[in-house]
Short mmCIF file of C-alpha atoms and ligand atoms in Angstrom, two decimals:
data_model
loop_
_atom_site.label_atom_id
_atom_site.label_comp_id
_atom_site.label_asym_id
_atom_site.label_seq_id
_atom_site.Cartn_x
_atom_site.Cartn_y
_atom_site.Cartn_z
CA UNK A 723 -167.63 201.34 188.24
CA UNK A 724 -168.00 198.36 190.55
CA UNK A 725 -165.11 197.95 193.01
CA UNK A 726 -164.07 194.67 194.64
CA UNK A 727 -162.14 195.00 197.90
CA UNK A 728 -160.31 191.75 198.61
CA UNK A 729 -158.99 190.91 202.06
CA UNK A 730 -158.16 187.84 204.08
CA UNK A 731 -156.06 188.51 207.17
CA UNK A 732 -155.98 190.74 210.25
CA UNK A 733 -153.68 193.44 208.85
CA UNK A 734 -155.59 193.61 205.56
CA UNK A 735 -158.89 194.19 207.35
CA UNK A 736 -157.33 196.97 209.44
CA UNK A 737 -155.50 198.68 206.56
CA UNK A 738 -158.41 198.45 204.13
CA UNK A 739 -160.96 199.63 206.70
CA UNK A 740 -160.44 203.35 205.90
CA UNK A 741 -161.03 202.66 202.18
CA UNK A 742 -164.11 200.52 202.85
CA UNK A 743 -165.57 203.13 205.19
CA UNK A 744 -165.08 205.89 202.60
CA UNK A 745 -166.63 203.75 199.85
CA UNK A 746 -169.60 203.07 202.10
CA UNK A 747 -170.08 206.71 203.10
CA UNK A 748 -170.00 207.74 199.42
CA UNK A 749 -172.58 205.15 198.44
CA UNK A 750 -170.12 203.60 195.97
CA UNK A 751 -170.84 200.37 194.12
CA UNK A 752 -168.49 197.98 195.92
CA UNK A 753 -168.31 194.65 197.66
CA UNK A 754 -165.93 192.91 200.05
CA UNK A 755 -164.43 189.62 199.01
CA UNK A 756 -163.02 187.74 202.01
CA UNK A 757 -160.57 184.96 201.18
CA UNK A 758 -161.04 183.32 204.58
CA UNK A 759 -157.28 183.04 205.17
CA UNK A 760 -157.96 184.23 208.73
CA UNK A 761 -161.15 182.92 210.27
CA UNK A 762 -160.82 182.76 214.09
CA UNK A 763 -163.02 185.37 215.75
CA UNK A 764 -160.06 187.27 217.25
CA UNK A 765 -158.20 187.35 213.91
CA UNK A 766 -161.17 188.36 211.77
CA UNK A 767 -164.71 189.15 212.95
CA UNK A 768 -163.63 191.28 215.91
CA UNK A 769 -162.17 193.84 213.47
CA UNK A 770 -165.31 193.99 211.33
CA UNK A 771 -167.32 194.64 214.49
CA UNK A 772 -165.01 197.18 216.08
CA UNK A 773 -164.31 199.10 212.88
CA UNK A 774 -168.01 198.86 211.95
CA UNK A 775 -167.36 197.41 208.52
CA UNK A 776 -170.08 196.01 206.28
CA UNK A 777 -170.12 192.21 206.03
CA UNK A 778 -168.21 190.53 203.23
CA UNK A 779 -170.46 189.64 200.32
CA UNK A 780 -168.35 186.54 199.67
CA UNK A 781 -166.14 184.41 201.86
CA UNK A 782 -164.08 181.81 200.04
CA UNK A 783 -163.26 180.06 203.31
CA UNK A 784 -159.77 179.09 202.18
CA UNK A 785 -158.54 178.69 205.76
CA UNK A 786 -155.10 177.37 206.67
CA UNK A 787 -152.81 175.06 204.75
CA UNK A 788 -149.50 174.87 202.96
CA UNK A 789 -148.59 177.89 200.85
CA UNK A 790 -149.53 176.07 197.64
CA UNK A 791 -152.85 174.78 198.92
CA UNK A 792 -153.90 178.07 200.50
CA UNK A 793 -152.86 180.16 197.49
CA UNK A 794 -154.49 177.76 195.05
CA UNK A 795 -157.74 177.65 196.99
CA UNK A 796 -157.95 181.45 197.01
CA UNK A 797 -156.97 181.69 193.33
CA UNK A 798 -159.79 179.40 192.25
CA UNK A 799 -162.30 181.00 194.59
CA UNK A 800 -161.49 184.57 193.55
CA UNK A 801 -161.65 183.69 189.86
CA UNK A 802 -165.18 182.36 190.17
CA UNK A 803 -166.39 185.42 192.07
CA UNK A 804 -164.77 187.91 189.69
CA UNK A 805 -166.20 186.11 186.65
CA UNK A 806 -169.66 186.41 188.15
CA UNK A 807 -169.44 189.92 189.60
CA UNK A 808 -167.36 191.53 186.83
CA UNK A 809 -165.98 194.45 188.88
CA UNK A 810 -164.15 197.26 187.09
CA UNK A 811 -161.28 197.09 189.57
CA UNK A 812 -160.02 194.88 192.38
CA UNK A 813 -158.16 196.37 195.35
CA UNK A 814 -155.83 194.27 197.51
CA UNK A 815 -153.49 195.32 200.30
CA UNK A 816 -150.12 194.10 201.52
CA UNK A 817 -148.14 190.91 201.03
CA UNK A 818 -150.09 187.84 202.11
CA UNK A 819 -151.01 184.76 200.10
CA UNK A 820 -154.47 186.31 199.79
CA UNK A 821 -152.99 189.27 197.92
CA UNK A 822 -150.92 187.17 195.53
CA UNK A 823 -153.83 184.89 194.64
CA UNK A 824 -156.33 187.75 194.29
CA UNK A 825 -154.11 189.76 192.00
CA UNK A 826 -153.21 186.75 189.88
CA UNK A 827 -156.86 185.77 189.40
CA UNK A 828 -157.87 189.32 188.48
CA UNK A 829 -155.05 190.10 186.09
CA UNK A 830 -155.67 186.92 184.08
CA UNK A 831 -159.29 187.97 183.71
CA UNK A 832 -158.08 191.38 182.43
CA UNK A 833 -159.68 193.13 185.39
CA UNK A 834 -157.84 196.23 186.62
CA UNK A 835 -156.00 195.77 189.90
CA UNK A 836 -154.76 198.18 192.54
CA UNK A 837 -152.09 197.27 195.09
CA UNK A 838 -152.34 199.20 198.32
CA UNK A 839 -148.94 199.40 200.08
CA UNK A 840 -146.90 198.78 196.94
CA UNK A 841 -143.13 199.03 196.63
CA UNK A 842 -142.06 197.54 199.97
CA UNK A 843 -138.98 195.32 199.82
CA UNK A 844 -137.01 193.39 202.43
CA UNK A 845 -134.81 191.88 199.69
CA UNK A 846 -135.13 188.60 201.57
CA UNK A 847 -136.60 185.95 199.30
CA UNK A 848 -136.78 183.47 202.18
CA UNK A 849 -139.84 185.36 203.35
CA UNK A 850 -143.08 184.31 201.66
CA UNK A 851 -144.24 187.93 201.96
CA UNK A 852 -141.37 189.18 199.78
CA UNK A 853 -142.34 186.85 196.92
CA UNK A 854 -145.98 187.90 197.27
CA UNK A 855 -145.30 191.63 197.23
CA UNK A 856 -142.88 191.55 194.29
CA UNK A 857 -145.28 189.50 192.17
CA UNK A 858 -148.30 191.59 193.17
CA UNK A 859 -146.51 194.83 192.26
CA UNK A 860 -145.48 193.48 188.88
CA UNK A 861 -149.04 192.36 188.05
CA UNK A 862 -151.01 195.42 189.16
CA UNK A 863 -152.23 198.43 187.18
CA UNK A 864 -152.26 200.87 190.09
CA UNK A 865 -149.39 200.87 192.59
CA UNK A 866 -150.22 202.86 195.72
CA UNK A 867 -146.85 203.51 197.31
CA UNK A 868 -146.86 204.63 200.95
CA UNK A 869 -143.57 206.55 200.88
CA UNK A 870 -141.15 208.20 198.47
CA UNK A 871 -138.75 205.30 199.08
CA UNK A 872 -141.37 202.82 197.87
CA UNK A 873 -141.95 204.98 194.79
CA UNK A 874 -138.21 204.85 194.06
CA UNK A 875 -138.13 201.06 194.45
CA UNK A 876 -140.99 200.58 191.99
CA UNK A 877 -139.40 202.91 189.44
CA UNK A 878 -136.06 201.17 189.97
CA UNK A 879 -137.69 197.86 189.03
CA UNK A 880 -138.80 199.37 185.74
CA UNK A 881 -142.47 199.72 186.58
CA UNK A 882 -144.05 202.41 184.40
CA UNK A 883 -144.20 205.87 185.92
CA UNK A 884 -147.92 206.22 185.17
CA UNK A 885 -148.77 203.21 187.36
CA UNK A 886 -147.05 204.52 190.50
CA UNK A 887 -148.80 206.88 192.94
CA UNK A 888 -147.50 208.27 196.23
CA UNK A 889 -150.46 208.06 198.61
CA UNK A 890 -149.14 207.54 202.15
CA UNK A 891 -150.05 204.42 204.10
CA UNK A 892 -153.68 203.74 205.06
CA UNK A 893 -152.40 202.58 208.48
CA UNK A 894 -152.24 206.27 209.44
CA UNK A 895 -155.91 206.64 208.47
CA UNK A 896 -156.74 203.51 210.50
CA UNK A 897 -154.88 204.74 213.58
CA UNK A 898 -156.66 208.09 213.28
CA UNK A 899 -160.04 206.33 213.18
CA UNK A 900 -159.37 204.61 216.51
CA UNK A 901 -156.75 206.55 218.45
CA UNK A 902 -159.11 208.57 220.64
CA UNK A 903 -160.90 205.41 221.72
CA UNK A 904 -157.52 203.76 222.33
CA UNK A 905 -156.23 206.70 224.37
CA UNK A 906 -159.34 206.57 226.59
CA UNK A 907 -159.12 202.78 226.97
CA UNK A 908 -157.98 201.96 230.52
CA UNK A 909 -159.89 198.66 230.61
CA UNK A 910 -157.26 196.60 228.81
CA UNK A 911 -154.49 197.88 231.09
CA UNK A 912 -156.56 197.20 234.19
CA UNK A 913 -157.40 193.70 232.94
CA UNK A 914 -153.72 192.79 232.96
CA UNK A 915 -152.72 194.80 236.02
CA UNK A 916 -150.39 197.09 234.08
CA UNK A 917 -150.05 200.85 233.82
CA UNK A 918 -148.50 203.34 231.47
CA UNK A 919 -144.79 202.87 230.88
CA UNK A 920 -144.36 199.83 233.15
CA UNK A 921 -144.53 196.91 230.67
CA UNK A 922 -143.12 195.53 227.44
CA UNK A 923 -145.51 194.69 224.60
CA UNK A 924 -144.52 191.85 222.27
CA UNK A 925 -145.84 190.29 219.06
CA UNK A 926 -143.95 187.50 217.30
CA UNK A 927 -145.64 185.47 214.57
CA UNK A 928 -143.52 185.43 211.41
CA UNK A 929 -142.81 182.06 209.87
CA UNK A 930 -139.04 182.68 209.85
CA UNK A 931 -139.14 183.24 213.63
CA UNK A 932 -141.74 180.94 215.11
CA UNK A 933 -141.26 177.97 212.76
CA UNK A 934 -137.52 177.89 213.51
CA UNK A 935 -136.87 176.46 217.01
CA UNK A 936 -133.54 178.25 217.60
CA UNK A 937 -134.96 181.62 216.65
CA UNK A 938 -138.17 181.29 218.62
CA UNK A 939 -136.21 180.01 221.63
CA UNK A 940 -133.69 182.88 221.35
CA UNK A 941 -136.47 185.44 221.32
CA UNK A 942 -138.30 183.85 224.27
CA UNK A 943 -135.02 183.72 226.20
CA UNK A 944 -134.43 187.43 225.62
CA UNK A 945 -137.99 188.29 226.68
CA UNK A 946 -137.59 186.34 229.93
CA UNK A 947 -134.34 188.17 230.66
CA UNK A 948 -136.05 191.53 230.04
CA UNK A 949 -138.74 190.56 232.53
CA UNK A 950 -136.14 189.59 235.14
CA UNK A 951 -133.81 192.57 234.62
CA UNK A 952 -136.37 195.36 234.34
CA UNK A 953 -139.04 193.77 236.58
CA UNK A 954 -141.67 194.80 234.07
CA UNK A 955 -144.33 192.38 232.71
CA UNK A 956 -143.97 191.21 229.12
CA UNK A 957 -147.42 191.23 227.53
CA UNK A 958 -147.58 188.93 224.51
CA UNK A 959 -150.89 188.71 222.60
CA UNK A 960 -150.01 185.48 220.90
CA UNK A 961 -150.87 184.79 217.26
CA UNK A 962 -152.38 181.32 216.62
CA UNK A 963 -149.36 180.24 214.55
CA UNK A 964 -147.06 181.05 217.47
CA UNK A 965 -149.34 179.44 220.06
CA UNK A 966 -149.39 176.25 217.98
CA UNK A 967 -145.60 176.23 217.53
CA UNK A 968 -144.87 177.00 221.16
CA UNK A 969 -146.42 173.70 222.16
CA UNK A 970 -145.34 171.73 219.06
CA UNK A 971 -141.71 172.74 219.62
CA UNK A 972 -141.96 172.22 223.38
CA UNK A 973 -140.75 175.74 224.16
CA UNK A 974 -141.16 177.41 227.52
CA UNK A 975 -142.72 180.87 227.81
CA UNK A 976 -142.79 180.72 231.62
CA UNK A 977 -143.14 184.15 233.22
CA UNK A 978 -144.32 185.92 230.06
CA UNK A 979 -147.91 187.14 230.08
CA UNK A 980 -149.44 185.31 227.11
CA UNK A 981 -152.85 186.67 226.19
CA UNK A 982 -155.25 186.03 223.31
CA UNK A 983 -154.84 188.28 220.24
CA UNK A 984 -156.66 191.50 221.11
CA UNK A 985 -159.10 193.77 219.32
CA UNK A 986 -157.67 196.78 217.47
CA UNK A 987 -158.63 199.37 220.08
CA UNK A 988 -157.13 197.21 222.81
CA UNK A 989 -153.94 196.65 220.85
CA UNK A 990 -153.52 200.36 220.07
CA UNK A 991 -154.02 201.10 223.78
CA UNK A 992 -151.37 198.50 224.68
CA UNK A 993 -148.98 200.09 222.14
CA UNK A 994 -149.67 203.66 223.28
CA UNK A 995 -148.85 202.88 226.91
CA UNK A 996 -145.94 200.44 226.55
CA UNK A 997 -142.42 201.33 227.64
CA UNK A 998 -141.15 199.50 224.57
CA UNK A 999 -142.61 197.27 221.84
CA UNK A 1000 -140.74 194.23 220.51
CA UNK A 1001 -142.17 192.75 217.32
CA UNK A 1002 -141.71 191.05 213.98
CA UNK A 1003 -144.95 192.50 212.61
CA UNK A 1004 -144.98 194.91 209.70
CA UNK A 1005 -148.01 196.85 210.87
CA UNK A 1006 -146.73 197.13 214.42
CA UNK A 1007 -143.43 198.64 213.22
CA UNK A 1008 -145.50 201.31 211.44
CA UNK A 1009 -147.95 201.96 214.27
CA UNK A 1010 -145.28 202.35 216.94
CA UNK A 1011 -143.51 204.84 214.67
CA UNK A 1012 -146.76 206.78 214.16
CA UNK A 1013 -147.70 206.65 217.88
CA UNK A 1014 -144.14 207.53 218.95
CA UNK A 1015 -143.43 204.45 221.00
CA UNK A 1016 -139.92 202.96 220.61
CA UNK A 1017 -139.74 199.64 218.79
CA UNK A 1018 -137.26 196.76 218.57
CA UNK A 1019 -137.80 194.62 215.49
CA UNK A 1020 -137.07 190.92 215.96
CA UNK A 1021 -135.90 190.42 212.40
CA UNK A 1022 -132.67 190.72 210.42
CA UNK A 1023 -134.20 193.06 207.83
CA UNK A 1024 -137.25 195.21 207.29
CA UNK A 1025 -139.31 196.40 204.36
CA UNK A 1026 -140.15 199.43 206.52
CA UNK A 1027 -136.66 201.05 206.67
CA UNK A 1028 -138.26 204.48 207.13
CA UNK A 1029 -139.00 203.53 210.75
CA UNK A 1030 -135.32 202.83 211.40
CA UNK A 1031 -134.17 205.95 209.55
CA UNK A 1032 -136.31 208.28 211.67
CA UNK A 1033 -135.02 206.61 214.86
CA UNK A 1034 -138.25 204.88 215.93
CA UNK A 1035 -137.09 201.33 215.34
CA UNK A 1036 -134.00 199.13 215.43
CA UNK A 1037 -133.30 195.70 213.92
CA UNK A 1038 -132.29 193.16 216.58
CA UNK A 1039 -132.67 189.79 214.85
CA UNK A 1040 -133.41 186.83 217.10
CA UNK A 1041 -130.30 186.52 219.26
CA UNK A 1042 -130.68 187.07 222.98
CA UNK A 1043 -127.75 189.43 223.36
CA UNK A 1044 -128.68 191.64 220.40
CA UNK A 1045 -132.26 191.91 221.60
CA UNK A 1046 -131.18 192.95 225.10
CA UNK A 1047 -128.72 195.56 223.77
CA UNK A 1048 -131.29 196.97 221.35
CA UNK A 1049 -133.96 197.09 224.08
CA UNK A 1050 -131.65 199.06 226.36
CA UNK A 1051 -130.83 201.50 223.59
CA UNK A 1052 -134.44 202.06 222.54
CA UNK A 1053 -135.68 202.46 226.14
CA UNK A 1054 -133.46 205.53 226.30
CA UNK A 1055 -134.88 207.09 223.10
CA UNK A 1056 -136.72 210.41 223.10
CA UNK A 1057 -139.83 209.72 221.04
CA UNK A 1058 -139.69 212.85 218.89
CA UNK A 1059 -139.33 211.45 215.40
CA UNK A 1060 -141.49 212.47 212.40
CA UNK A 1061 -144.13 210.14 210.95
CA UNK A 1062 -142.92 208.97 207.52
CA UNK A 1063 -146.21 207.33 206.48
CA UNK A 1064 -148.27 210.30 205.37
CA UNK A 1065 -150.99 212.59 206.64
CA UNK A 1066 -153.87 210.15 207.10
CA UNK A 1067 -155.51 210.82 203.75
CA UNK A 1068 -154.19 207.76 201.89
CA UNK A 1069 -157.64 206.18 201.51
CA UNK A 1070 -159.04 209.39 200.07
CA UNK A 1071 -156.15 209.70 197.60
CA UNK A 1072 -156.47 206.09 196.47
CA UNK A 1073 -160.16 206.52 195.74
CA UNK A 1074 -159.50 209.78 193.85
CA UNK A 1075 -156.93 207.99 191.69
CA UNK A 1076 -159.25 205.13 190.73
CA UNK A 1077 -162.07 207.52 190.00
CA UNK A 1078 -164.15 206.79 193.09
CA UNK A 1079 -163.56 210.18 194.70
CA UNK A 1080 -166.25 212.27 196.37
C1 LIG B 2443 -150.28 185.50 207.48
C2 LIG B 2443 -149.36 186.14 206.43
C3 LIG B 2443 -148.37 187.06 207.12
C4 LIG B 2443 -149.07 188.07 208.01
C5 LIG B 2443 -150.04 187.37 208.96
C6 LIG B 2443 -150.85 188.41 209.69
C7 LIG B 2443 -148.90 184.79 204.43
C8 LIG B 2443 -147.87 183.97 203.74
N1 LIG B 2443 -148.61 185.13 205.71
O1 LIG B 2443 -149.47 184.70 208.33
O2 LIG B 2443 -147.63 187.77 206.14
O3 LIG B 2443 -148.10 188.77 208.74
O4 LIG B 2443 -150.94 186.53 208.22
O5 LIG B 2443 -151.29 187.97 210.93
O6 LIG B 2443 -149.89 185.11 203.87
N2 LIG B 2443 -154.65 180.27 212.36
C9 LIG B 2443 -155.73 180.18 213.21
N3 LIG B 2443 -156.76 181.05 213.00
C10 LIG B 2443 -156.80 181.94 211.99
C11 LIG B 2443 -155.71 181.98 211.11
C12 LIG B 2443 -154.64 181.15 211.31
O7 LIG B 2443 -155.75 179.39 214.13
O8 LIG B 2443 -157.78 182.69 211.87
C13 LIG B 2443 -153.47 179.39 212.59
C14 LIG B 2443 -153.50 178.09 211.81
O9 LIG B 2443 -152.94 177.10 212.62
C15 LIG B 2443 -152.58 178.38 210.64
C16 LIG B 2443 -151.57 179.35 211.22
O10 LIG B 2443 -152.29 180.10 212.18
O11 LIG B 2443 -151.97 177.22 210.13
C17 LIG B 2443 -150.95 180.27 210.20
O12 LIG B 2443 -151.94 180.98 209.45
P1 LIG B 2443 -151.63 181.52 207.96
O13 LIG B 2443 -152.77 182.30 207.46
O14 LIG B 2443 -151.13 180.40 207.09
O15 LIG B 2443 -150.39 182.46 208.14
P2 LIG B 2443 -150.09 183.57 209.23
O16 LIG B 2443 -148.99 183.08 210.09
O17 LIG B 2443 -151.35 184.01 209.88
N1 LIG B 2444 -153.05 193.73 216.09
C1 LIG B 2444 -154.23 193.62 216.83
N2 LIG B 2444 -154.26 192.74 217.88
C2 LIG B 2444 -153.19 191.97 218.23
C3 LIG B 2444 -151.99 192.10 217.47
C4 LIG B 2444 -151.96 192.97 216.42
O1 LIG B 2444 -155.22 194.31 216.55
O2 LIG B 2444 -153.28 191.19 219.18
C5 LIG B 2444 -153.01 194.64 214.93
C6 LIG B 2444 -151.92 195.69 214.98
O3 LIG B 2444 -152.40 196.86 215.62
C7 LIG B 2444 -151.61 195.92 213.50
C8 LIG B 2444 -151.94 194.60 212.85
O4 LIG B 2444 -152.70 193.86 213.79
O5 LIG B 2444 -152.47 196.91 212.93
C9 LIG B 2444 -150.69 193.85 212.47
O6 LIG B 2444 -151.02 192.57 212.03
P1 LIG B 2444 -150.00 191.36 212.05
O7 LIG B 2444 -148.89 191.65 212.98
O8 LIG B 2444 -150.80 190.13 212.26
O9 LIG B 2444 -149.50 191.30 210.54
P2 LIG B 2444 -148.33 192.06 209.74
O10 LIG B 2444 -148.53 193.52 209.88
O11 LIG B 2444 -147.03 191.57 210.28
O12 LIG B 2444 -148.51 191.55 208.35
#
């Protein structure tokens, strides 16, 4: 059976890497379909290089645009490729516009679809990601749920039992692939003049934060206060959406250490050694939980409640005072929580389920 692996953004490349590497090592009949949603070197190519992934056979080159334009471009592009290649199954991961469009194109062509990281819900329909993940789950034939909670959500929405599989999250597999290299990586710390436990690490890129001036300003204000109160640098590898909005909205990030988005090994090293991570990223909430680094989530809700339940993460929203209180609380946490995302064999399980096992 021919397998199409569709991806388009930074987190999809990282979370599908363990599946792609297994497919490659087994000599499976597969190809990578890149939607081109992310295209800058530091959001795309760097991960193929570092994770040693084979090149995409196709790149639709959808690029940036409004939700409708981007989704439509990918939908049309994926349809053409699937009609030509006729894979037996298409795998997609996560909750981006790339996932929605891929799944929609495939299901209308009656091609089997598998959703990696199914069953996550923030119950916040203002987030484009929530719409994408609900629709993807309800279209797909195989739902690879990372946790028991996600399994329960899918069953609760009436999805047939036989479609739902508890696999763990492939982010654990990805971290395992790279964590030794990250642990040995002193270069990135030296480059920014920081050492273990003496800095904050920040990522903020979600539309509902950085496209809304009051929220982005509130977060930046809190980060500047953290820097002043704790006298620890705030390292912020800034996503291109956030960089663009910072200047468009005329906001001031003075004092914060803004750096280009980093490679995966560098980012894992920055996470591993941080005193505290503040983020609105989904993947970063998971990784900090797995690596046992305390996390403050700069959102009002999360589709990763397991991280909060085990004590690794807290929801702070975007208000200055909440963020400062949550940071203080999490800095005092003993990082001894269990990892709720599985044992690092999610990729293997997913391939077994679709009949591409060893
Ligand atoms: C997308 C996902 C989001 C995910 C994030 C991962 C959707 C709706 N959103 O958000 O869920 O968390 O990816 O990082 O799918 N840009 C570049 N270079 C790039 C890509 C983007 O400069 O390689 C800039 C462009 O100005 C673009 C903006 O970033 O307009 C936003 O990119 P887009 O892909 O629309 O959404 P993300 O914010 O990256
Ligand atoms: N990441 C990275 N370099 C960075 C920031 C993040 O390699 O500068 C990785 C991070 O380790 C995680 C993933 O990107 O695996 C998260 O992607 P992102 O936050 O863009 O998307 P989300 O998970 O929110 O959808």
